[in-house]
Each structure stands twice: as structure tokens, then as C-alpha cells.
C-alpha positions as protocol buffer text, in pm:
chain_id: "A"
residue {
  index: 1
  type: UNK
  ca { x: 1747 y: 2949 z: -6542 }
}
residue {
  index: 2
  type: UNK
  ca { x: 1960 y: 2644 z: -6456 }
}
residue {
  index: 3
  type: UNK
  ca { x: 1820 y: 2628 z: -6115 }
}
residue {
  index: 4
  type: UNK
  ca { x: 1472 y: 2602 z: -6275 }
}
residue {
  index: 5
  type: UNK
  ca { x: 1571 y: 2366 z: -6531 }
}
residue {
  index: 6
  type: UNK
  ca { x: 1722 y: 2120 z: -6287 }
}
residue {
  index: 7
  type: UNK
  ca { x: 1426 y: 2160 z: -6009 }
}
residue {
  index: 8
  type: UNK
  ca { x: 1193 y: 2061 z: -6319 }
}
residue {
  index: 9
  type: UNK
  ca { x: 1440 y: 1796 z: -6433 }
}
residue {
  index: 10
  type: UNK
  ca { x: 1450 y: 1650 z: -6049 }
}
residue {
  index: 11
  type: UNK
  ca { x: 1036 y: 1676 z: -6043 }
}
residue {
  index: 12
  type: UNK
  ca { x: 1012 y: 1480 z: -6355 }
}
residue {
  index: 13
  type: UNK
  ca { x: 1247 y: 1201 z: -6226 }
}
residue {
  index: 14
  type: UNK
  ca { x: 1028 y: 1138 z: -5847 }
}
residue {
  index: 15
  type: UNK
  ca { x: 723 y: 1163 z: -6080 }
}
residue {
  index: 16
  type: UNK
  ca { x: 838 y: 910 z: -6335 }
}
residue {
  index: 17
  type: UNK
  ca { x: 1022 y: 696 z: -6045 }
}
residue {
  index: 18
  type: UNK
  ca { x: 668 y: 675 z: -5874 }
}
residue {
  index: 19
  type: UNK
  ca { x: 488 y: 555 z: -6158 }
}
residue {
  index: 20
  type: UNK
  ca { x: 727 y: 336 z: -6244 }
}
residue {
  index: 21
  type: UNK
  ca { x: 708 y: 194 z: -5881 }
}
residue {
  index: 22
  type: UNK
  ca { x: 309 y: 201 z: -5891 }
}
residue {
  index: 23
  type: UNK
  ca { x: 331 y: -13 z: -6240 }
}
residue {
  index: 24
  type: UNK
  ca { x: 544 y: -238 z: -6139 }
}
residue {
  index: 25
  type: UNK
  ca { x: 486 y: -632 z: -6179 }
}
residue {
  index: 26
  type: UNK
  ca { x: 379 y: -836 z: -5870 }
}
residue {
  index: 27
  type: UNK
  ca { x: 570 y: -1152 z: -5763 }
}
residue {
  index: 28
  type: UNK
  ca { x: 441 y: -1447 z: -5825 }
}
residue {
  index: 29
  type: UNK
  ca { x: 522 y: -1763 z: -5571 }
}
residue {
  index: 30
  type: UNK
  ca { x: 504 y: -2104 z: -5603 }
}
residue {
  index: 31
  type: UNK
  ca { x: 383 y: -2356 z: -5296 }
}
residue {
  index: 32
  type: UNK
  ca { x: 454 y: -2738 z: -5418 }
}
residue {
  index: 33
  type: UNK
  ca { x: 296 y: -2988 z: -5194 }
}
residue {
  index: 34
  type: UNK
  ca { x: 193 y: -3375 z: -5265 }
}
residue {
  index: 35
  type: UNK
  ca { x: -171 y: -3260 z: -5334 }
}
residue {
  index: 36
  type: UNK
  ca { x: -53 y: -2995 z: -5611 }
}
residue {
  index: 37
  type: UNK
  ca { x: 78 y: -2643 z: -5675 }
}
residue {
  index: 38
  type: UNK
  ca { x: -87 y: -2344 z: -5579 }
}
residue {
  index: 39
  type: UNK
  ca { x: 50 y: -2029 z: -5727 }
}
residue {
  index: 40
  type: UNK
  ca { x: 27 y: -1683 z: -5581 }
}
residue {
  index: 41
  type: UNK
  ca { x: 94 y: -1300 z: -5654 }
}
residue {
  index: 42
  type: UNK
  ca { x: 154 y: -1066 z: -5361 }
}
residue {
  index: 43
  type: UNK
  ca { x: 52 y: -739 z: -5332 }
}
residue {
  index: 44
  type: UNK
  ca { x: 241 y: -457 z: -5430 }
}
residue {
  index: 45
  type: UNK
  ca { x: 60 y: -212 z: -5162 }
}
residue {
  index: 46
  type: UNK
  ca { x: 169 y: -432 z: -4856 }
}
residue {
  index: 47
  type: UNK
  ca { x: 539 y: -407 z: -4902 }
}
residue {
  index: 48
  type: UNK
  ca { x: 655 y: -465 z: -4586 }
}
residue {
  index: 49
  type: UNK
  ca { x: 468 y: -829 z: -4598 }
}
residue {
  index: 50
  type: UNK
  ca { x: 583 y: -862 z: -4972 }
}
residue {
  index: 51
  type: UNK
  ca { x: 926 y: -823 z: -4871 }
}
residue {
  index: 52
  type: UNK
  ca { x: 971 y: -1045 z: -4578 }
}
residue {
  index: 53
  type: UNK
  ca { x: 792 y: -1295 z: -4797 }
}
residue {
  index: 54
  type: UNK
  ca { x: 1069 y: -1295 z: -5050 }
}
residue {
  index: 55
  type: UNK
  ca { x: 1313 y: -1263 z: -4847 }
}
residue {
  index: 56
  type: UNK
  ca { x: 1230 y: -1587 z: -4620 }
}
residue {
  index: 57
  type: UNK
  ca { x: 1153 y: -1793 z: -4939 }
}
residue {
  index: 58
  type: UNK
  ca { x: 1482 y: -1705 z: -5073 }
}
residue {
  index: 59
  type: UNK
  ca { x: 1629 y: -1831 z: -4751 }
}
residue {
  index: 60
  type: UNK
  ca { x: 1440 y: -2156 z: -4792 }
}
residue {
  index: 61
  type: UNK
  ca { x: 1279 y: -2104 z: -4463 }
}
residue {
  index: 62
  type: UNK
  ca { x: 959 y: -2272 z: -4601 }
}
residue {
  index: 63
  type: UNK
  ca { x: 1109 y: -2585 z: -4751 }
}
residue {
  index: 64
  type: UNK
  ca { x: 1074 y: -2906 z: -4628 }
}
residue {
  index: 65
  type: UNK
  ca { x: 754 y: -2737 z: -4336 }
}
residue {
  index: 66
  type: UNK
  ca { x: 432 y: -2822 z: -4270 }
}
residue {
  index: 67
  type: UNK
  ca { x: 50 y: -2694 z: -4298 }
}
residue {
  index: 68
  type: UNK
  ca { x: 47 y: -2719 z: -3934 }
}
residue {
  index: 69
  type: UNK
  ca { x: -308 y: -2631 z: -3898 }
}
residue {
  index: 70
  type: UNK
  ca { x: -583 y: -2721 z: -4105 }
}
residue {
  index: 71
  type: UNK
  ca { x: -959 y: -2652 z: -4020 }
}
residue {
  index: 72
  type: UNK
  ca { x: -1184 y: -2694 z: -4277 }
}
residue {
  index: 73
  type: UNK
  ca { x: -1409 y: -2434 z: -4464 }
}
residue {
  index: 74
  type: UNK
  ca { x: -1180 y: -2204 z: -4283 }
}
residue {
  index: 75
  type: UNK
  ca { x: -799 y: -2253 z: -4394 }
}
residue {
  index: 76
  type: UNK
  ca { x: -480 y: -2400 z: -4434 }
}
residue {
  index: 77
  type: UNK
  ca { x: -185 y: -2222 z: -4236 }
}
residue {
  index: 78
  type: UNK
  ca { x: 204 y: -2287 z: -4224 }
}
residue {
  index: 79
  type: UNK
  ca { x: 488 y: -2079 z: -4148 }
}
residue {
  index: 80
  type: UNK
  ca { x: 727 y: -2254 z: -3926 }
}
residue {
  index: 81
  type: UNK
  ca { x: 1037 y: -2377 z: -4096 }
}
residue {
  index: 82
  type: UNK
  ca { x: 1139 y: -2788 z: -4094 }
}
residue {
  index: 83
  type: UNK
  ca { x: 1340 y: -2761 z: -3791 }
}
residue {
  index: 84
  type: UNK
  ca { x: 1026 y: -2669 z: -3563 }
}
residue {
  index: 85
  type: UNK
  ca { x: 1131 y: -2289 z: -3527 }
}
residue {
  index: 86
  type: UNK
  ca { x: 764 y: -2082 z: -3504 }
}
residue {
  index: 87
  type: UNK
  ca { x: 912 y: -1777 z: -3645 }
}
residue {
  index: 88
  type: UNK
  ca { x: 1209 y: -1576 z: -3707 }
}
residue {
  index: 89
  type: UNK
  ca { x: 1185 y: -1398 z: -3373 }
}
residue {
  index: 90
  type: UNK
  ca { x: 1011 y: -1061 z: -3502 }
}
residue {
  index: 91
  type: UNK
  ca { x: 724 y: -907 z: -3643 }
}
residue {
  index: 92
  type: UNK
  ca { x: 576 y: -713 z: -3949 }
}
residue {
  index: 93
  type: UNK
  ca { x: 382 y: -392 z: -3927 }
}
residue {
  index: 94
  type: UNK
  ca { x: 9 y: -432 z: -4004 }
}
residue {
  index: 95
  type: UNK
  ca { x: -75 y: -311 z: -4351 }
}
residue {
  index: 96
  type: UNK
  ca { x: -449 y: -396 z: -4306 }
}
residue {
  index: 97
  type: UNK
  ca { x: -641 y: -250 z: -4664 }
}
residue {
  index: 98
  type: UNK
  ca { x: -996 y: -211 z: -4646 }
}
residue {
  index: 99
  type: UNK
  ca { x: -968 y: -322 z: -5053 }
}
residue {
  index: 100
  type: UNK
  ca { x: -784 y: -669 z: -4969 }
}
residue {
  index: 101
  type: UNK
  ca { x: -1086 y: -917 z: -4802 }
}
residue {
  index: 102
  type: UNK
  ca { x: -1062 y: -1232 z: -4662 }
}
residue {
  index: 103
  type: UNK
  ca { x: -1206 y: -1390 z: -4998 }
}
residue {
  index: 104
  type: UNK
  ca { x: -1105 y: -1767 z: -5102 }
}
residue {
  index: 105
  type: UNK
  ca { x: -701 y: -1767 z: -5200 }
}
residue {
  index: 106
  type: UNK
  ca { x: -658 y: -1505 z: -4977 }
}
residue {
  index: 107
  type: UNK
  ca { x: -321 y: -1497 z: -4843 }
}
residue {
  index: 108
  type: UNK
  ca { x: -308 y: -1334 z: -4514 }
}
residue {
  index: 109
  type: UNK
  ca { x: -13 y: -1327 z: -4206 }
}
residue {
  index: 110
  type: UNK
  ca { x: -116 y: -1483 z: -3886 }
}
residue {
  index: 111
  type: UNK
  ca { x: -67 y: -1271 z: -3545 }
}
residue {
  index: 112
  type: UNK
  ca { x: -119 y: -1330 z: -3181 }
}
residue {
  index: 113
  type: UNK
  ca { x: -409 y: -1184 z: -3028 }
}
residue {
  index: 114
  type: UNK
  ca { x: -505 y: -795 z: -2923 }
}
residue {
  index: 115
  type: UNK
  ca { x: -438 y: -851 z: -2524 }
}
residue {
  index: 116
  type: UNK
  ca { x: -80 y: -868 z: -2647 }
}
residue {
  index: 117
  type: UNK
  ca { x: -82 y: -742 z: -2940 }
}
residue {
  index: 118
  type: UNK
  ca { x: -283 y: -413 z: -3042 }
}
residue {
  index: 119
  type: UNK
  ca { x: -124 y: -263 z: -3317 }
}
residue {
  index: 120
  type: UNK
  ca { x: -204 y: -597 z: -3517 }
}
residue {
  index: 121
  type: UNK
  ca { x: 149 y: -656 z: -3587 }
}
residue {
  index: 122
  type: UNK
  ca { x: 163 y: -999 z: -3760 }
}
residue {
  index: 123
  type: UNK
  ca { x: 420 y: -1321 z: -3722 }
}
residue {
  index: 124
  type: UNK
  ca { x: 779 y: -1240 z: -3905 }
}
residue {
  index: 125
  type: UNK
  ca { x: 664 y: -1589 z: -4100 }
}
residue {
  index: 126
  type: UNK
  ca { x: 296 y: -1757 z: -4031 }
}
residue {
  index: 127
  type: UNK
  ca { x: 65 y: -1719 z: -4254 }
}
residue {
  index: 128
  type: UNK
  ca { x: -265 y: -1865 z: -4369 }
}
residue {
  index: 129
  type: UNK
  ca { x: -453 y: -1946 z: -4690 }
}
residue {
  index: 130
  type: UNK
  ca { x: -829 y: -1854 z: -4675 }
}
residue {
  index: 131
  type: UNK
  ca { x: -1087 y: -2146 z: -4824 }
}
residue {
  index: 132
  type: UNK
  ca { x: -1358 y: -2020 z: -4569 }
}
residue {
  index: 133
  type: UNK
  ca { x: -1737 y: -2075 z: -4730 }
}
residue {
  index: 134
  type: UNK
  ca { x: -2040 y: -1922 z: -4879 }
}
residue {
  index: 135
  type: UNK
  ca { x: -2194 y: -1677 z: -4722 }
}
residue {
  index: 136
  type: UNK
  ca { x: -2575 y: -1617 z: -4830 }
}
residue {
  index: 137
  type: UNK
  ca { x: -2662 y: -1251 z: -4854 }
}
residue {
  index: 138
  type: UNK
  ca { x: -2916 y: -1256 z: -4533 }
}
residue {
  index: 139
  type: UNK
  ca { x: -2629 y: -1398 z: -4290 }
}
residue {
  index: 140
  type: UNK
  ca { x: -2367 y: -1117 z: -4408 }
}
residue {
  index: 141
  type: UNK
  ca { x: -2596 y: -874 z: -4356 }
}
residue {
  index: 142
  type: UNK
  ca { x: -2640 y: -1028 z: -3981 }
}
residue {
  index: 143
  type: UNK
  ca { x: -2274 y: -1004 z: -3946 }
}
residue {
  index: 144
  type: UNK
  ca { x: -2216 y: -676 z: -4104 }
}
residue {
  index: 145
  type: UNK
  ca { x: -2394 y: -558 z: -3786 }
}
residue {
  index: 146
  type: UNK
  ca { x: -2208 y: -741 z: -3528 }
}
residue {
  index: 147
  type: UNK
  ca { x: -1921 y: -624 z: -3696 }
}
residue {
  index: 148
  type: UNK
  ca { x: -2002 y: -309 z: -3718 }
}
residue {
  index: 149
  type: UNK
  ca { x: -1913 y: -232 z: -4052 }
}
residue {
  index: 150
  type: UNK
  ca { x: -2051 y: -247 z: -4374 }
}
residue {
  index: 151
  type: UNK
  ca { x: -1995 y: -479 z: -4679 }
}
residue {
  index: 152
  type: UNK
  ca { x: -1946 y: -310 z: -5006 }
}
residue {
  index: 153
  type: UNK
  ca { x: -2181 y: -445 z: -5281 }
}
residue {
  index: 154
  type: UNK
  ca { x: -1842 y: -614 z: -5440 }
}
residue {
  index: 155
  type: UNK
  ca { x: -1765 y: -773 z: -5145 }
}
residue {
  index: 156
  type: UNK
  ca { x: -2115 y: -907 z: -5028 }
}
residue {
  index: 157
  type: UNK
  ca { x: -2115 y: -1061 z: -5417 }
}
residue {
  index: 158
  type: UNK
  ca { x: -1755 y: -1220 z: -5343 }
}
residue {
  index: 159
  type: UNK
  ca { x: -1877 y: -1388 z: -5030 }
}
residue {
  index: 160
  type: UNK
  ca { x: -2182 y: -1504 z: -5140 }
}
residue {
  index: 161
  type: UNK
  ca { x: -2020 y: -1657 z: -5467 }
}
residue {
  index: 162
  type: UNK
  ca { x: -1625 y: -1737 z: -5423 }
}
residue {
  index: 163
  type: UNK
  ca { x: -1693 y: -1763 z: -5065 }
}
residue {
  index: 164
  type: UNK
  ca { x: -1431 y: -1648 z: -4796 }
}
residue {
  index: 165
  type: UNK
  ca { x: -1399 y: -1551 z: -4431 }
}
residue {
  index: 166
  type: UNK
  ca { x: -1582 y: -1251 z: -4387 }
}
residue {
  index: 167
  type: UNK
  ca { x: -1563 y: -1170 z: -4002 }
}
residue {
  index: 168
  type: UNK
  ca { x: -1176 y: -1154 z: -4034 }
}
residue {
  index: 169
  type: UNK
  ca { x: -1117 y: -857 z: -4223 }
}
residue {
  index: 170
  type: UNK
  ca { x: -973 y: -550 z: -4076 }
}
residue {
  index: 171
  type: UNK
  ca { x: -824 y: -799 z: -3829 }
}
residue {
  index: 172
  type: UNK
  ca { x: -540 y: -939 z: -4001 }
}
residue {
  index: 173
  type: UNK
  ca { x: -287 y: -815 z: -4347 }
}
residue {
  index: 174
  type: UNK
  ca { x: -402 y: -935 z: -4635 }
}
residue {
  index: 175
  type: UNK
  ca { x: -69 y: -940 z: -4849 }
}
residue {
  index: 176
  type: UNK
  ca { x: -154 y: -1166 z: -5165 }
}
residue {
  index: 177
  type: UNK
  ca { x: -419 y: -1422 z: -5327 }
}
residue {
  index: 178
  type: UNK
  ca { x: -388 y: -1697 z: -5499 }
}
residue {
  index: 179
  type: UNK
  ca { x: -422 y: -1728 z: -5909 }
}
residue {
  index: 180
  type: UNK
  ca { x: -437 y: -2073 z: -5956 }
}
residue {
  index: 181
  type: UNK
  ca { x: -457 y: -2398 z: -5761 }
}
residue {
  index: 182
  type: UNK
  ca { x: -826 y: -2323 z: -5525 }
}
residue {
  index: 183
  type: UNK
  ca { x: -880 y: -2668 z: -5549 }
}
residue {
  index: 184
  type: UNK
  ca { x: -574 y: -2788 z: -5372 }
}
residue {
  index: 185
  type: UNK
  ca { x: -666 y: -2596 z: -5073 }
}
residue {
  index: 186
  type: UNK
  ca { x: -991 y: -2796 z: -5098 }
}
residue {
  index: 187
  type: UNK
  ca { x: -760 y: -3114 z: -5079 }
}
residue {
  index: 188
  type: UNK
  ca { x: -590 y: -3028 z: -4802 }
}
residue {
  index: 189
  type: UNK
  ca { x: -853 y: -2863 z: -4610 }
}
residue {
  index: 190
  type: UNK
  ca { x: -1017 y: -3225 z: -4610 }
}
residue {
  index: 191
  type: UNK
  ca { x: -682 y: -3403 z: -4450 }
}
residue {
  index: 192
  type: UNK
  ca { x: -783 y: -3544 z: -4147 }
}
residue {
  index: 193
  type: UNK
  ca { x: -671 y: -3372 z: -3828 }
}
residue {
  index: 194
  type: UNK
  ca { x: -544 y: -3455 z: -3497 }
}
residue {
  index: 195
  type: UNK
  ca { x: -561 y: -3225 z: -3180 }
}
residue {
  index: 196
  type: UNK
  ca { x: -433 y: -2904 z: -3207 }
}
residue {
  index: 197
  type: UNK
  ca { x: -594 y: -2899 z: -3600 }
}
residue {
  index: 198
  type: UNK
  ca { x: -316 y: -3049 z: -3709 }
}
residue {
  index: 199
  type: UNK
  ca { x: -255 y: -3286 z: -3983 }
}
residue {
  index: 200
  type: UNK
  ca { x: -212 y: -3636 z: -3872 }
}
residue {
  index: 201
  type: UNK
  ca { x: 1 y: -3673 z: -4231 }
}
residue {
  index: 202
  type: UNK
  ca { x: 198 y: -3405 z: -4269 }
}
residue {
  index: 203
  type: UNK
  ca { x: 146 y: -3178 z: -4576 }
}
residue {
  index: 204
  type: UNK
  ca { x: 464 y: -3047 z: -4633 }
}
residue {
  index: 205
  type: UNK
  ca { x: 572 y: -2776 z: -4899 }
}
residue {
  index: 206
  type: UNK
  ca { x: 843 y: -2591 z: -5046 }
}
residue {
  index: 207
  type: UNK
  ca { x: 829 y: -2234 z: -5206 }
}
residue {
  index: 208
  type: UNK
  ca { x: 986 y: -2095 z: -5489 }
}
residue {
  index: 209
  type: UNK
  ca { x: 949 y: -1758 z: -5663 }
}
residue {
  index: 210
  type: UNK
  ca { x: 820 y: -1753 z: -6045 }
}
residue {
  index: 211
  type: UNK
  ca { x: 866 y: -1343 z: -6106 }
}
């Protein structure tokens, strides 16, 4: 009878521990640069991504670096840290989620390319912030066939509303979005750029988390 009792006691705990874990809040981040704050949740079901997030904010890895590339109606991406380093020297699994898109906000890892890099694994710290465009409902349905897939009715109304970067999904993780501050990835998505898409001012930023 004890057995039983403490099985049932042990099967209650994992149960409630997993619900707990499934309910819990999502961080919220803060990127401060001279054209304004844009604040940010990350996703709770990309924890690897989450993580490593966190944990290089923490270390101030962000502060004081650049948007180092900037193409317009596309996005803004940093990652590198003030003294120049690329990344950390490793990568982070691929958690690519058919139910995170490449909408506007989206916050998505950078990775090199499939020659090198199949398994999709993305940079231990670049990442980009999706501004992208409007897609009208005739041209996604062009590129839902080149891509092969199909666009969910939710998704083709994102795109053709919020706007985004449709042909990238399923490519790249999708580990956040952003909440508030769209329109200061409109500001610096209009910076003018050198070669290399890079800022001829720099655009600098710091991070902080707010949960």
C-alpha cells in the first residue's frame, strides 16, 4: 500500500512539475539603441535558444555592439560583441517550429549555410530581427509552390497584413518576437548602408532582461 501511495505521490509531482514548466512566464528583453527600445519575449518552446540568450545578455556580450547588417524591408541583425568577436565559438541546436514564422518582430538566430551546415545549427550569438514586407495573397501563393509547402490560412493573413519574410521559414529558429517597439526597426532599417550592408553610423545597443 505504501509502494502505491508513493508511485501515485511521485506521478502527481512530474505531472504538476510539467505544468508548472508549460505555464511558466516568458522572458522579456530589452534592446536600447539611439533610435529607441524594442522589447522582446522569447519563447518558452525553444529553450536551448532561450537559454543561451540569457545567458550571453547576462554576460553583457551585447553591450556596447553593433547592428552590423541592415538591409531594408528585410532586417536588422547583430550579434557580435564590442570587441569585434563574431561569436562565442559554438553553436545551438536548431529548434525550427512550424508555429513560429518569420512575421515582423520576429526574432530569429542567424546560421551559416547548408554546404556546411545541414542540421541548421545556428550562431552561439547572431541573430536577426525580421521587418521583411507585405506580401499580397497572389505572390504567397506563387511562393508557397516554389517552396514547396503550404501557408496556413493564419499565416497567409499575417503576411499579407503585418508583413514578414515568408521564404525563410523552416530555414532558420525562430526563438522570440518582439512586443513593442516595430517602429524602431523601421528606423533603423532606413540607416544608410555601406558595403557589406553595414551601417555607415553605427547603431549600437545594449540588452538587459525585464522578467
Amino acid at each position: 500500500m505504501r509502494k502505491i501511495f508513493a508511485l501515485i505521490l511521485l506521478m502527481t509531482m512530474t505531472i504538476g512539475s510539467g505544468m508548472a514548466q508549460k505555464g511558466k512566464a516568458e522572458p522579456v528583453v530589452l534592446i536600447h539603441t539611439d533610435y529607441g527600445d524594442i522589447t522582446l519575449k522569447l519563447y518558452n518552446d525553444t529553450p536551448k535558444h532561450r537559454d543561451n540568450f540569457l545567458k550571453l545578455i547576462k554576460s553583457g556580450w551585447y553591450n556596447g555592439s553593433p547592428f552590423h547588417r541592415v538591409i531594408r524591408n528585410f532586417m536588422i541583425q547583430g550579434g557580435q560583441n564590442k570587441d569585434g568577436r563574431v561569436d562565442p565559438g559554438y553553436k545551438v541546436d536548431a529548434e525550427i517550429l512550424p508555429n513560429h514564422i518569420h512575421k515582423k518582430g520576429a526574432l530569429a538566430a542567424a546560421r551559416q549555410g547548408d554546404m556546411i551546415n545541414p542540421q541548421k545549427k545556428s550562431s552561439g550569438s547572431q541573430f536577426y530581427i525580421v521587418q521583411g514586407r507585405v506580401f499580397p495573397t497572389k505572390e504567397l501563393k506563387s511562393l508557397s509552390y516554389k517552396m514547396g509547402k503550404e501557408f496556413t490560412e493564419d499565416q497567409i493573413k499575417v503576411y499579407s497584413t503585418t508583413g514578414g519574410t515568408p521564404h525563410l521559414d523552416g530555414e532558420y529558429t525562430v526563438f522570440g518576437e518582439v512586443i513593442s517597439g516595430l517602429d524602431v526597426i523601421d528606423k533603423i532599417a532606413k540607416v544608410e548602408t555601406a558595403r557589406g550592408d553595414r551601417p555607415i553610423k553605427d547603431v549600437n545597443m545594449t540588452i538587459k532582461i525585464l522578467e
